[in-house]
Amino acid sequence: MNILTKGDLAVRPLLAEDAPLLSKWLSDPKVLEFYEGRDRPLDLKLVTEQFYREDSDSVRNIILYRDKPIGYIQYYEIDDEEREHYGYADTDDRIFGMDQFIGEPGCWNQGIGTQLIRAMTAYLFSSMQADRIVMDPQAWNKRAIHVYEKCGFVKKKLLQQHEWHEGAYRDCWLIELAEPEAAADK
């Protein structure tokens, strides 16, 4: 059962039988360059440990395009530690984080990522009552940042040496999309 469907795009919950697909994507150097790092390929055991943990608050999903699995997306309400780190400790807003990747390089540069971000943010605002959505892409990932900005995200804060990627800590941008009605009230 899909949590959302918009045209050729759909998002459905991650299933146990998706583990080999995640392992395929997360061992592909083209994908790993942008997600996790080429020095950290994930075999089936690591995929199971990282993506099928019971103690996670993330809602994990598979992205479908024309009924074919092409990627992964997760969302979660940010915790108190993240609220403090990101500068949201003084607000009661419901703030969700999102992480995603398209695991099929043949689907890159076709506008699917833009469709995905717009559909998922609309879902989080309407179905999950999010007030804000945040992400933290690496500062060098211009293609991803361009997509997010096209979808309305704005850079809020440079997170210096925030994420370990391919042998070094990398700077990331905290980017935010405010719920349209909340943004109009401010």
XYZ file of C-alpha atoms in Angstrom, residues 14 22 25-26 35 50-51 58-63 70-75 99-103 116:
25
model
C 10.130 -0.513 2.985
C 19.029 -1.577 -1.116
C 22.038 0.470 -4.758
C 24.283 0.996 -1.744
C 24.999 8.840 -0.340
C 21.129 -0.111 9.250
C 17.739 -0.079 7.553
C 12.545 6.859 10.884
C 9.704 5.922 8.566
C 11.477 4.080 5.771
C 10.120 3.857 2.250
C 10.865 2.788 -1.296
C 10.396 5.203 -4.199
C 14.160 3.341 -8.092
C 15.217 4.629 -4.686
C 14.772 5.145 -0.995
C 13.303 7.907 1.175
C 12.879 8.210 4.929
C 11.391 10.844 7.183
C 16.807 11.715 3.598
C 16.589 10.145 0.172
C 18.443 8.872 -2.831
C 17.586 7.654 -6.293
C 19.437 4.355 -6.579
C 9.637 13.292 -5.290
